[in-house]
Amino acid sequence: MAQSGVRGKADPAGAATAAPAGRGPSKGGRRGAPRGRGRRVLRWAAILLALVILGSAGAGYLYYQHLNDNITKGERNGGDDSKVHRTQPDAAGRTPLNILLIGSDDRNSDENVKLGGSKDNRGNPPLGDVQMLIHLSADRESAAMVSIPRDTRVAIPKCVDPKTKRVYPPTEGIINTTLARGGAGCTLATWQQLTGVYIDHWMTIDFTGVVRMADAVGGVEVCVNQNVWDHSTPAQRGGSGLKLTAGPHKVKHIQALQWLRTRHAWGSDVMRARAQHMYLNSMIRTLKGQNVFTDSGRLTDLAEAATKSLVVSKEIGTVKKLYDLGTQLKSVPADRITSVTMPNVEDPLNREHVVPQQTGADRLWEMLRDDVPLDKNGKPAKPKPQPSKTASLQPSRLGVAVVNGTGSASRAAVPGRAADVRAVLAQGGYDRAATDTSAALSEDRTVVRYPSADLEGDAQGVAKALGIPLSQVERSTDVSGVTVVVGADWRTGTAYPKKAAPKAGDIPAGSDAINGSDTSACMDVYKPYQW
């Protein structure tokens, strides 16, 4: 490049070229000498500048690769994806984004043992003691953070460890044990089975990662209404060690971890989720108030902390993808972020555990599936138009499969539901409708699926015959023909039940909602842990 840049202007010895036409030689035979030296200086300056730029770009590239190498990645799903489907695109063709955040109690490193205590648990499979779904709306204007308490008893699907290929059979147990049954992919599969919400990615963070991130942002402000000391008592062994006076505090390093791990001082695992929501809301507000891009040192610290702290599903395992996710979340206004906990009740089999409060939990999952904002602070969403398509076949010539999907993680399927709905179709002229017992499906909501565009009109005709909204007609490669899956929302009767769709802000009771802009949120301390 340097040679081509000087060719025709100076010979290898640096002699000047002929003067331009119309100009005579300079006095004293020093024709063009100053111009030649000036050009050589400019040429060498340009070369040096190019080297600096290339060197900086090279260093930037190497640092980018260094950050990418920091990231540990894993398989997205350890179970079966066939029972969940992505939310239908909105009117602009956009879909919501769901990310499962898992806090691991892993104690397989010296640093994690030091921070988390309990040396006796070193070497044991980690538990997912914090589990929170981050839901970004399709328009990226609202977000939700939804927690399930770690001691929730759920149905856990069959999972496969992506590293060892060990197969874990379906079982029923506490949701925090799923991380030990093949990793975060099993936790994701369990969430999908419970909620019916398609989850795009997962992220896990351990004790050391929490400390790194808290320090990188300069601390996170939290608040307690009374002096708190989460320590061992005669009635309850253990404790995080958190000790604060009443009022607001900026926690970092081990205090940040203690805040997130505290349970006994708040009175329950459910209240621990509330404290975690306060912490994350505060962290997001802190990041929104900081322009780290003007501070290269802070930016480097954050980049190092984030890439070293997180283990992620491989689809988002690059710095750029993580940065894009963070940018999307940061763009959501604080008053459009809502934190909730799954409505729950005491487990009748074990009072130390909880189970979903069915009505409230189902309503919450429906709002997430339908991308209904949990806050009321946005503009009313424009419903996506549902254009009607023309059927390609007469009803009497269309084969329709009817599947009983009324079962769920907590309720058995209603016998005979597929046959009941098939009879309704037959009365409407769909003589070739037949029940299909080959697939054991579980659907929260009744759907009509079709495999190819030429059958969309036929599927819509079936939906109209049954009174099912066209928004519940979807294309799917999981079926070979028009298929009705009778969901848990239609367990009785021959007419599809009409019900009002949830509206923005219609959060079910028992969700313990906190708005992201609420700076007054403060934790009450359980009496035995006040000092």
XYZ file of N, CA, C and O in Angstrom, residues 378-506:
516
model
N -49.041 2.382 28.772
C -48.779 2.535 27.348
C -50.043 2.868 26.577
O -51.150 2.912 27.122
N -49.883 3.103 25.302
C -51.028 3.339 24.431
C -51.725 2.018 24.145
O -51.077 0.979 24.058
N -53.055 2.045 24.005
C -53.765 0.799 23.684
C -53.227 0.182 22.396
O -53.008 0.879 21.407
N -52.982 -1.112 22.434
C -52.435 -1.793 21.258
C -53.504 -1.942 20.184
O -54.683 -2.163 20.487
N -53.067 -1.789 18.948
C -53.984 -2.005 17.830
C -54.085 -3.497 17.564
O -53.060 -4.165 17.365
N -55.306 -4.043 17.580
C -55.420 -5.487 17.331
C -54.967 -5.845 15.928
O -55.175 -5.097 14.977
N -54.310 -6.972 15.830
C -53.864 -7.423 14.509
C -55.073 -7.870 13.693
O -55.882 -8.679 14.159
N -55.215 -7.356 12.483
C -56.348 -7.788 11.660
C -56.237 -9.270 11.315
O -55.145 -9.791 11.099
N -57.364 -9.922 11.300
C -57.399 -11.344 10.985
C -58.124 -11.527 9.652
O -59.339 -11.721 9.613
N -57.419 -11.417 8.529
C -58.070 -11.541 7.222
C -58.658 -12.929 7.027
O -58.042 -13.936 7.365
N -59.864 -12.944 6.502
C -60.538 -14.219 6.264
C -60.102 -14.784 4.911
O -60.041 -14.068 3.908
N -59.758 -16.067 4.905
C -59.330 -16.747 3.686
C -60.452 -17.644 3.155
O -61.309 -18.103 3.905
N -60.413 -17.888 1.862
C -61.418 -18.743 1.235
C -61.006 -20.204 1.354
O -59.854 -20.556 1.093
N -61.952 -21.044 1.753
C -61.671 -22.473 1.895
C -61.457 -23.094 0.524
O -62.085 -22.694 -0.474
N -60.563 -24.085 0.464
C -60.292 -24.743 -0.808
C -61.155 -25.985 -1.012
O -61.286 -26.476 -2.132
N -61.733 -26.500 0.068
C -62.556 -27.710 -0.014
C -63.905 -27.501 0.665
O -64.015 -26.700 1.599
N -64.892 -28.230 0.213
C -66.175 -28.252 0.907
C -65.986 -28.956 2.251
O -65.173 -29.884 2.361
N -66.726 -28.550 3.288
C -66.582 -29.203 4.600
C -66.686 -30.720 4.535
O -65.943 -31.431 5.225
N -67.576 -31.228 3.701
C -67.790 -32.677 3.645
C -66.594 -33.426 3.059
O -66.470 -34.639 3.214
N -65.693 -32.698 2.386
C -64.537 -33.337 1.764
C -63.246 -33.126 2.544
O -62.202 -33.668 2.198
N -63.308 -32.327 3.605
C -62.102 -31.979 4.354
C -61.875 -32.937 5.523
O -62.750 -33.114 6.383
N -60.718 -33.534 5.544
C -60.350 -34.355 6.687
C -59.875 -33.476 7.838
O -59.022 -32.608 7.652
N -60.431 -33.694 9.029
C -60.067 -32.905 10.204
C -59.744 -33.856 11.351
O -60.528 -34.758 11.657
N -58.583 -33.664 11.966
C -58.212 -34.454 13.139
C -58.563 -33.661 14.392
O -58.322 -32.458 14.460
N -59.139 -34.333 15.390
C -59.492 -33.685 16.658
C -58.736 -34.391 17.777
O -58.827 -35.606 17.936
N -57.959 -33.604 18.527
C -57.090 -34.146 19.573
C -57.532 -33.601 20.930
O -57.863 -32.419 21.067
N -57.502 -34.463 21.928
C -57.836 -34.055 23.298
C -56.574 -33.506 23.967
O -55.660 -34.251 24.308
N -56.518 -32.192 24.147
C -55.372 -31.569 24.811
C -55.774 -30.877 26.095
O -55.152 -29.889 26.489
N -56.828 -31.387 26.766
C -57.366 -30.717 27.955
C -56.544 -30.956 29.217
O -56.790 -30.325 30.238
N -55.585 -31.869 29.154
C -54.760 -32.125 30.330
C -53.737 -31.020 30.534
O -53.416 -30.256 29.629
N -53.233 -30.928 31.734
C -52.200 -29.948 32.046
C -51.287 -30.535 33.102
O -51.458 -31.684 33.537
N -50.321 -29.754 33.548
C -49.380 -30.234 34.551
C -50.075 -30.559 35.867
O -49.603 -31.382 36.641
N -51.217 -29.914 36.114
C -51.888 -30.103 37.396
C -53.244 -30.794 37.289
O -53.826 -31.162 38.304
N -53.756 -30.984 36.050
C -55.075 -31.607 35.892
C -55.038 -32.656 34.789
O -54.411 -32.449 33.753
N -55.721 -33.753 35.026
C -55.792 -34.816 34.028
C -56.715 -34.394 32.891
O -57.602 -33.555 33.061
N -56.489 -34.984 31.720
C -57.339 -34.701 30.568
C -58.756 -35.185 30.823
O -58.982 -36.178 31.526
N -59.728 -34.473 30.262
C -61.132 -34.870 30.388
C -61.426 -35.953 29.359
O -61.270 -35.716 28.156
N -61.838 -37.134 29.789
C -62.108 -38.213 28.827
C -63.204 -37.828 27.836
O -64.199 -37.191 28.197
N -63.006 -38.189 26.574
C -64.045 -38.028 25.566
C -64.186 -36.649 24.957
O -65.098 -36.421 24.144
N -63.297 -35.709 25.292
C -63.474 -34.361 24.771
C -63.277 -34.302 23.255
O -63.982 -33.566 22.554
N -62.339 -35.066 22.727
C -62.130 -35.053 21.276
C -63.369 -35.564 20.552
O -63.783 -35.009 19.517
N -63.979 -36.607 21.091
C -65.182 -37.164 20.464
C -66.345 -36.173 20.526
O -67.128 -36.044 19.567
N -66.459 -35.450 21.639
C -67.538 -34.462 21.766
C -67.406 -33.377 20.702
O -68.389 -32.988 20.061
N -66.186 -32.877 20.515
C -65.977 -31.801 19.543
C -66.094 -32.331 18.115
O -66.598 -31.645 17.216
N -65.647 -33.554 17.886
C -65.816 -34.160 16.563
C -67.291 -34.227 16.187
O -67.679 -33.972 15.031
N -68.149 -34.540 17.160
C -69.589 -34.620 16.900
C -70.149 -33.250 16.511
O -71.019 -33.153 15.631
N -69.655 -32.190 17.134
C -70.091 -30.838 16.784
C -69.701 -30.529 15.338
O -70.495 -29.966 14.575
N -68.496 -30.913 14.940
C -68.052 -30.690 13.567
C -68.905 -31.476 12.573
O -69.252 -30.976 11.493
N -69.226 -32.698 12.945
C -70.052 -33.522 12.054
C -71.409 -32.873 11.828
O -71.939 -32.883 10.698
N -71.983 -32.291 12.872
C -73.264 -31.599 12.722
C -73.141 -30.388 11.798
O -74.106 -29.980 11.164
N -71.944 -29.831 11.716
C -71.718 -28.679 10.850
C -71.305 -29.065 9.445
O -70.906 -28.194 8.660
N -71.370 -30.342 9.124
C -71.075 -30.793 7.768
C -69.685 -31.359 7.571
O -69.339 -31.796 6.467
N -68.861 -31.382 8.629
C -67.509 -31.939 8.509
C -67.561 -33.440 8.800
O -67.165 -33.926 9.853
N -68.082 -34.179 7.798
C -68.325 -35.612 7.981
C -67.037 -36.416 8.134
O -67.068 -37.533 8.676
N -65.926 -35.892 7.655
C -64.668 -36.647 7.698
C -63.824 -36.310 8.930
O -62.688 -36.762 9.039
N -64.401 -35.555 9.848
C -63.679 -35.272 11.092
C -63.533 -36.556 11.889
O -64.460 -37.382 11.956
N -62.370 -36.743 12.508
C -62.102 -37.964 13.275
C -61.208 -37.633 14.461
O -60.392 -36.707 14.420
N -61.378 -38.398 15.538
C -60.518 -38.199 16.711
C -59.145 -38.819 16.445
O -59.015 -39.802 15.718
N -58.146 -38.208 17.031
C -56.771 -38.685 16.890
C -56.206 -38.912 18.293
O -56.000 -37.969 19.050
N -55.970 -40.157 18.629
C -55.445 -40.495 19.959
C -53.955 -40.837 19.917
O -53.386 -41.250 20.921
N -53.335 -40.630 18.763
C -51.924 -41.009 18.638
C -50.993 -39.999 19.295
O -49.855 -40.322 19.629
N -51.462 -38.761 19.450
C -50.623 -37.715 20.038
C -51.165 -37.324 21.404
O -52.348 -37.042 21.554
N -50.302 -37.343 22.425
C -50.686 -36.925 23.772
C -50.292 -35.458 23.941
O -49.146 -35.149 24.268
N -51.220 -34.563 23.639
C -50.918 -33.139 23.694
C -51.527 -32.497 24.939
O -52.463 -33.021 25.538
N -50.983 -31.365 25.291
C -51.500 -30.569 26.401
C -51.467 -29.119 25.964
O -50.402 -28.580 25.684
N -52.627 -28.502 25.865
C -52.714 -27.114 25.420
C -53.539 -26.310 26.414
O -54.608 -26.743 26.845
N -53.032 -25.152 26.778
C -53.792 -24.275 27.662
C -54.995 -23.679 26.941
O -56.014 -23.397 27.564
N -54.853 -23.477 25.642
C -55.914 -22.838 24.874
C -56.195 -23.641 23.610
O -55.273 -24.141 22.961
N -57.453 -23.775 23.277
C -57.855 -24.510 22.077
C -57.315 -23.811 20.828
O -57.396 -22.588 20.695
N -56.757 -24.609 19.908
C -56.195 -24.058 18.680
C -56.610 -24.921 17.493
O -56.933 -26.113 17.648
N -56.591 -24.298 16.319
C -56.775 -25.018 15.060
C -55.493 -24.822 14.262
O -55.104 -23.687 13.974
N -54.835 -25.931 13.922
C -53.551 -25.838 13.219
C -53.682 -26.401 11.804
O -54.483 -27.301 11.551
N -52.839 -25.863 10.914
C -52.820 -26.326 9.533
C -51.366 -26.324 9.059
O -50.555 -25.520 9.502
N -50.999 -27.208 8.140
C -49.586 -27.356 7.775
C -49.096 -26.473 6.640
O -47.897 -26.221 6.526
N -49.984 -25.986 5.775
C -49.539 -25.249 4.593
C -50.545 -24.162 4.239
O -51.717 -24.214 4.622
N -50.063 -23.162 3.490
C -50.879 -21.979 3.196
C -52.180 -22.316 2.482
O -53.194 -21.639 2.684
N -52.188 -23.371 1.653
C -53.391 -23.698 0.895
C -54.530 -24.195 1.785
O -55.681 -24.251 1.353
N -54.209 -24.537 3.045
C -55.248 -25.024 3.963
C -55.663 -23.989 5.009
O -56.453 -24.286 5.897
N -55.125 -22.766 4.903
C -55.454 -21.755 5.905
C -56.946 -21.441 5.905
O -57.588 -21.345 6.961
N -57.532 -21.245 4.722
C -58.958 -20.953 4.640
C -59.796 -22.086 5.211
O -60.825 -21.856 5.875
N -59.388 -23.342 4.964
C -60.122 -24.491 5.486
C -60.049 -24.526 7.022
O -61.035 -24.823 7.693
N -58.851 -24.213 7.559
C -58.693 -24.184 9.016
C -59.559 -23.094 9.633
O -60.166 -23.285 10.696
N -59.630 -21.929 8.959
C -60.485 -20.859 9.465
C -61.953 -21.271 9.438
O -62.726 -20.938 10.350
N -62.348 -22.024 8.414
C -63.725 -22.506 8.345
C -64.060 -23.426 9.508
O -65.151 -23.350 10.084
N -63.119 -24.290 9.869
C -63.320 -25.175 11.024
C -63.449 -24.359 12.302
O -64.315 -24.619 13.145
N -62.586 -23.349 12.458
C -62.650 -22.500 13.646
C -64.001 -21.792 13.740
O -64.613 -21.735 14.823
N -64.492 -21.269 12.619
C -65.784 -20.586 12.624
C -66.911 -21.549 12.993
O -67.848 -21.180 13.715
N -66.828 -22.773 12.516
C -67.872 -23.761 12.823
C -67.931 -24.075 14.311
O -68.982 -24.420 14.841
N -66.786 -23.944 14.994
C -66.725 -24.249 16.427
C -66.793 -23.002 17.294
O -66.818 -23.108 18.530
N -66.799 -21.822 16.684
C -66.834 -20.583 17.457
C -65.492 -20.206 18.048
O -65.418 -19.430 19.016
N -64.412 -20.716 17.473
C -63.059 -20.415 17.969
C -62.547 -19.167 17.258
O -62.634 -19.066 16.028
N -62.001 -18.192 17.965
C -61.499 -16.968 17.323
C -60.417 -17.279 16.283
O -59.609 -18.201 16.459
N -60.398 -16.490 15.208
C -59.412 -16.710 14.153
C -57.988 -16.479 14.654
O -57.029 -16.981 14.057
N -57.837 -15.722 15.734
C -56.499 -15.513 16.302
C -55.903 -16.800 16.849
O -54.699 -16.874 17.118
N -56.761 -17.832 17.010
C -56.296 -19.124 17.523
C -56.147 -20.164 16.409
O -56.085 -21.359 16.643
N -56.049 -19.664 15.174
C -55.744 -20.505 14.013
C -54.298 -20.250 13.654
O -53.898 -19.101 13.438
N -53.492 -21.282 13.596
C -52.059 -21.080 13.376
C -51.468 -22.148 12.473
O -51.880 -23.309 12.500
N -50.498 -21.712 11.711
C -49.775 -22.640 10.838
C -48.718 -23.370 11.655
O -48.025 -22.763 12.479
N -48.566 -24.670 11.415
C -47.617 -25.466 12.194
C -47.135 -26.654 11.378
O -47.917 -27.317 10.694
N -45.842 -26.922 11.478
C -45.278 -28.099 10.809
C -45.467 -29.366 11.642
O -45.059 -30.441 11.218
N -46.081 -29.232 12.806
C -46.298 -30.392 13.672
C -47.516 -31.216 13.254
O -47.766 -32.282 13.819
N -48.288 -30.710 12.303
C -49.497 -31.421 11.867
C -49.409 -31.703 10.378
O -48.721 -31.001 9.629
N -50.118 -32.730 9.944
C -50.124 -33.098 8.521
C -51.393 -32.654 7.817
O -51.489 -32.734 6.589
N -52.376 -32.198 8.564
C -53.629 -31.713 8.011
C -54.285 -30.790 9.022
O -53.730 -30.511 10.093
N -55.474 -30.300 8.700
C -56.181 -29.423 9.638
C -56.457 -30.204 10.930
O -57.020 -31.298 10.900
N -56.042 -29.615 12.050
C -56.117 -30.306 13.335
C -56.670 -29.371 14.405
O -56.194 -28.253 14.568
N -57.674 -29.850 15.119
C -58.223 -29.123 16.264
C -57.650 -29.745 17.529
O -57.799 -30.953 17.749
N -56.976 -28.933 18.344
C -56.502 -29.408 19.637
C -57.391 -28.760 20.693
O -57.347 -27.547 20.905
N -58.219 -29.565 21.325
C -59.144 -29.057 22.341
C -58.348 -28.815 23.619
O -57.810 -29.747 24.216
N -58.244 -27.549 24.021
C -57.380 -27.183 25.134
C -58.061 -27.200 26.488
O -59.264 -27.477 26.620
N -57.258 -26.860 27.488
C -57.754 -26.846 28.870
C -58.794 -25.759 29.104
O -59.477 -25.764 30.134
N -58.934 -24.817 28.158
C -59.953 -23.774 28.292
C -61.325 -24.232 27.810
O -62.296 -23.473 27.859
N -61.428 -25.483 27.337
C -62.715 -26.001 26.820
C -62.902 -27.428 27.344
O -62.941 -28.376 26.597
N -63.022 -27.542 28.637
C -63.103 -28.856 29.272
C -64.524 -29.416 29.307
O -64.709 -30.623 29.517
N -65.531 -28.559 29.113
C -66.922 -29.017 29.134
C -67.715 -28.303 28.049
O -67.311 -27.252 27.543
N -68.872 -28.882 27.699
C -69.795 -28.239 26.781
C -69.436 -28.435 25.323
O -68.334 -28.842 24.967
N -70.417 -28.126 24.465
C -70.216 -28.286 23.024
C -70.015 -26.950 22.314
O -69.740 -26.921 21.117
N -70.154 -25.840 23.044
C -69.903 -24.519 22.467
C -68.625 -23.960 23.082
O -68.443 -24.010 24.309
N -67.757 -23.456 22.246
C -66.500 -22.903 22.765
C -66.816 -21.732 23.691
O -67.541 -20.805 23.311
N -66.300 -21.756 24.910
C -66.659 -20.720 25.886
C -66.143 -19.337 25.490
O -64.977 -19.185 25.109
N -67.018 -18.373 25.581
C -66.635 -16.995 25.293
C -66.105 -16.358 26.581
O -66.697 -16.496 27.643
N -64.989 -15.693 26.490
C -64.467 -14.981 27.655
C -63.718 -13.751 27.193
O -63.163 -13.710 26.084
N -63.717 -12.762 28.061
C -63.052 -11.512 27.715
C -61.545 -11.706 27.714
O -60.991 -12.333 28.626
N -60.899 -11.188 26.689
C -59.442 -11.264 26.626
C -58.854 -10.331 27.681
O -59.420 -9.283 27.993
N -57.731 -10.692 28.280
C -57.123 -9.815 29.286
C -56.711 -8.484 28.677
O -56.299 -8.413 27.521
N -56.822 -7.436 29.473
C -56.437 -6.104 29.031
C -55.165 -5.670 29.747
O -54.797 -6.243 30.775
N -54.513 -4.670 29.190
C -53.276 -4.168 29.778
C -53.507 -3.794 31.239
O -54.463 -3.093 31.566
N -52.620 -4.273 32.102
C -52.702 -3.950 33.517
C -53.598 -4.850 34.331
O -53.669 -4.696 35.564
N -54.299 -5.805 33.700
C -55.194 -6.707 34.429
C -54.398 -7.843 35.068
O -54.571 -9.019 34.737
